[in-house]
Coordinates of C-alpha atoms in Angstrom, one line a residue:
V52 CA 0.0 0.0 0.0
C53 CA 2.8 2.4 0.9
Y54 CA 4.5 1.6 -2.4
N55 CA 1.4 2.4 -4.3
Y56 CA 0.9 5.8 -2.5
L57 CA 4.6 6.6 -3.2
M58 CA 4.2 5.8 -6.9
K59 CA 1.1 8.0 -7.1
I60 CA 2.9 10.9 -5.5
L61 CA 6.0 10.5 -7.7
L62 CA 3.7 10.3 -10.8
L63 CA 1.9 13.5 -9.7
I64 CA 5.2 15.3 -9.2
L65 CA 6.4 14.2 -12.6
I66 CA 3.1 15.4 -14.2
A67 CA 3.3 18.7 -12.4
Y68 CA 6.9 19.3 -13.5
L69 CA 6.0 18.4 -17.1
L70 CA 3.0 20.7 -17.0
G71 CA 5.2 23.5 -15.8
S72 CA 7.8 22.8 -18.4
I73 CA 5.4 23.7 -21.2
Q74 CA 6.6 27.1 -22.3
T75 CA 3.4 28.7 -23.6
G76 CA 4.9 31.9 -24.9
L77 CA 7.7 30.1 -26.7
W78 CA 5.3 27.8 -28.5
I79 CA 2.7 30.5 -29.3
G80 CA 5.5 32.6 -30.8
K81 CA 6.8 29.7 -33.0
V82 CA 3.4 28.4 -34.1
F83 CA 1.3 31.6 -34.6
F84 CA 3.9 34.3 -35.1
H85 CA 6.9 32.4 -36.5
T86 CA 9.0 34.2 -33.9
N87 CA 11.4 32.7 -31.4
L88 CA 11.0 34.7 -28.2
R89 CA 14.5 33.7 -27.2
E90 CA 15.8 35.9 -30.0
H91 CA 13.7 39.0 -29.2
G92 CA 13.3 41.4 -26.3
S93 CA 14.7 40.0 -23.0
G94 CA 14.9 36.5 -24.5
N95 CA 12.6 35.3 -21.7
T96 CA 9.7 33.0 -22.6
G97 CA 7.3 34.3 -19.9
T98 CA 4.4 36.7 -19.9
T99 CA 6.3 39.9 -19.9
N100 CA 8.4 39.3 -22.9
T101 CA 5.4 37.7 -24.8
F102 CA 3.5 40.9 -24.2
R103 CA 6.4 43.0 -25.4
V104 CA 7.2 41.0 -28.5
L105 CA 4.0 39.4 -29.6
G106 CA 1.3 41.8 -28.2
K107 CA -1.5 41.9 -25.7
T108 CA -3.5 38.9 -27.0
A109 CA -0.5 36.5 -27.0
G110 CA 0.6 37.9 -23.6
T111 CA -2.8 37.4 -22.0
V112 CA -3.1 33.9 -23.4
T113 CA 0.4 33.1 -22.1
F114 CA -0.4 34.4 -18.7
L115 CA -3.7 32.5 -18.4
V116 CA -2.2 29.2 -19.6
D117 CA 0.9 29.5 -17.5
M118 CA -1.3 30.3 -14.5
F119 CA -3.7 27.3 -15.0
K120 CA -0.7 25.0 -15.3
G121 CA -0.1 25.7 -11.6
T122 CA -3.8 25.4 -10.7
L123 CA -4.1 22.0 -12.5
A124 CA -1.0 20.7 -10.7
V125 CA -2.6 21.6 -7.3
L126 CA -6.1 20.2 -8.2
L127 CA -4.9 16.9 -9.6
P128 CA -4.0 15.3 -6.2
I129 CA -7.3 16.6 -4.8
W130 CA -9.3 15.2 -7.7
L131 CA -7.5 11.8 -7.4
G132 CA -8.0 11.6 -3.6
V133 CA -4.2 11.7 -2.8
T134 CA -4.1 13.0 0.7
E135 CA -0.7 11.8 1.8
V136 CA 1.0 14.9 0.6
S137 CA -0.1 18.5 0.5
P138 CA -1.3 19.6 -3.0
L139 CA 0.9 22.6 -2.6
I140 CA 4.0 20.4 -2.7
I141 CA 2.8 19.0 -6.0
G142 CA 2.0 22.4 -7.3
F143 CA 5.4 23.6 -6.4
F144 CA 6.9 21.2 -8.9
A145 CA 4.9 23.0 -11.7
I146 CA 6.7 26.2 -10.7
I147 CA 10.1 24.4 -10.8
G148 CA 9.1 23.1 -14.3
H149 CA 8.2 26.6 -15.4
V150 CA 11.5 28.1 -14.3
F151 CA 13.6 25.1 -15.4
P152 CA 11.7 23.5 -18.2
I153 CA 12.9 20.2 -19.7
F154 CA 11.3 21.1 -23.0
A155 CA 13.3 24.3 -23.4
G156 CA 16.8 23.7 -22.3
F157 CA 16.0 24.4 -18.6
K158 CA 15.7 28.1 -19.4
G159 CA 12.1 29.2 -18.6
G160 CA 10.0 32.0 -17.1
K161 CA 10.1 34.0 -13.9
A162 CA 7.5 31.9 -12.0
V163 CA 4.9 34.6 -11.6
A164 CA 2.0 33.2 -13.5
T165 CA 2.5 29.6 -12.4
S166 CA 2.9 30.7 -8.8
A167 CA -0.4 32.6 -9.1
G168 CA -2.0 29.5 -10.5
V169 CA -0.8 27.4 -7.5
L170 CA -2.3 29.9 -5.1
L171 CA -5.5 30.0 -7.2
G172 CA -5.9 26.2 -6.7
F173 CA -5.2 26.2 -3.0
A174 CA -6.2 29.7 -1.6
P175 CA -8.4 31.3 -4.4
L176 CA -9.5 34.4 -2.4
Y177 CA -6.0 35.2 -1.3
C178 CA -4.8 34.7 -4.9
V179 CA -7.4 37.2 -6.1
F180 CA -6.2 39.7 -3.5
L181 CA -2.6 39.4 -4.7
L182 CA -3.8 39.6 -8.4
L183 CA -5.6 42.9 -7.5
V184 CA -2.4 44.2 -5.9
F185 CA -0.6 43.2 -9.1
A186 CA -3.2 44.8 -11.4
L187 CA -3.3 48.1 -9.4
T188 CA 0.5 48.3 -9.4
L189 CA 0.6 47.5 -13.1
Y190 CA -1.8 50.4 -13.9
L191 CA 0.2 52.8 -11.7
T192 CA 3.7 51.8 -13.0
S193 CA 3.1 50.2 -16.4
M194 CA 5.7 47.6 -15.4
I195 CA 4.9 43.8 -15.2
S196 CA 8.3 43.3 -13.4
F197 CA 7.7 45.8 -10.7
S198 CA 4.1 44.6 -10.3
S199 CA 5.3 41.0 -9.9
V200 CA 7.9 41.9 -7.3
T201 CA 5.4 44.1 -5.4
A202 CA 2.9 41.3 -5.3
A203 CA 5.6 38.9 -4.0
V204 CA 6.6 41.4 -1.2
V205 CA 3.0 42.0 -0.3
G206 CA 2.6 38.2 -0.2
L207 CA 5.4 37.9 2.3
I208 CA 4.0 40.7 4.5
T209 CA 0.4 39.4 4.5
L210 CA 1.5 35.9 5.1
A211 CA 2.7 37.1 8.5
T212 CA -0.2 39.5 9.2
F213 CA -3.4 38.1 7.7
P214 CA -3.6 34.9 9.7
A215 CA -3.3 37.0 12.9
I216 CA -6.5 38.9 12.1
H217 CA -8.2 35.9 10.3
F218 CA -8.4 37.8 7.0
L219 CA -8.3 35.6 3.9
L220 CA -5.9 33.2 5.7
D221 CA -7.5 31.3 8.6
G222 CA -4.3 30.4 10.4
Y223 CA -0.5 29.7 10.1
D224 CA 0.0 26.7 7.9
P225 CA 3.7 25.7 7.9
I226 CA 3.6 24.1 4.4
F227 CA 1.7 27.0 2.9
S228 CA 4.0 29.5 4.6
A229 CA 7.2 27.6 3.3
V230 CA 5.9 27.3 -0.2
L231 CA 4.7 30.9 -0.4
I232 CA 8.0 32.2 1.0
I233 CA 10.0 30.2 -1.6
M234 CA 7.7 31.3 -4.4
A235 CA 8.1 35.0 -3.4
L236 CA 11.9 34.7 -3.1
V237 CA 12.2 33.0 -6.5
I238 CA 10.1 35.7 -8.1
I239 CA 12.2 38.4 -6.5
F240 CA 15.5 36.7 -7.4
R241 CA 14.4 36.1 -11.0
H242 CA 13.7 39.8 -11.4
T243 CA 17.1 41.1 -10.2
E244 CA 18.0 42.4 -13.7
N245 CA 14.6 44.1 -13.9
I246 CA 15.1 45.8 -10.5
A247 CA 18.5 47.1 -11.7
R248 CA 16.8 48.6 -14.8
I249 CA 14.0 50.1 -12.7
R250 CA 16.6 51.9 -10.5
N251 CA 18.2 53.3 -13.7
H252 CA 14.7 54.2 -15.1
R253 CA 15.3 52.0 -18.1
E254 CA 12.7 49.2 -17.4
N255 CA 10.5 48.0 -20.3
L256 CA 6.9 49.1 -20.1
V257 CA 3.5 47.7 -21.2
P258 CA 1.6 50.1 -23.5
F259 CA -0.9 51.3 -20.9
G260 CA -0.9 52.7 -17.4
L261 CA 0.5 55.8 -15.7
N262 CA 4.2 55.0 -15.6
L263 CA 4.4 57.0 -12.3
T264 CA 8.1 56.2 -11.9
K265 CA 8.9 57.8 -15.3
Q266 CA 10.8 54.9 -16.9
N267 CA 12.4 55.6 -20.2
P268 CA 13.4 52.3 -21.7
K269 CA 16.0 52.0 -24.4
K270 CA 14.4 51.6 -27.8

């Protein structure tokens, strides 16, 4: 019996990793635009570079698909009745797959959309809260990178404060806390180059919003 449970868990981990490894922006670019994202913009295959290179529709589809990869990875063990391991652990492997995809030379995205998907599957209301933080910041700054880092930092702060006041998070869950902390730190670390450009007022912008920090990206 223990062997069967172990095999189920390992299979779910493998499926989650392979789901995360699907580089949505890269394949959308190649199939529909005959464009290799690795050769344009920042060279990244995630949502931000897809928006910049391929446009709003491709960027939006990339974000949604990458997000639901994480959601599906979290929901699979729940649907299959696997209770021996937290679905968050399974979902985390989708994030690993997104950042280090086997299908794309282990060079992937920055973990934002897939992390949001994992949260959506496990704590949907809290996920919506962080998405609102992201959307508001995006409107104010016109920067996906800054919005992503802001949402990650707010996630760390509210992880410590919300359970104390029983707002959106009922209590302190060690597994949830550990996974969220790692997710947030990965997102921040993956945006170190963006943070440097923001400080120099050279970060790339989306074609909407207020650009309150007055970024002037190089053309």
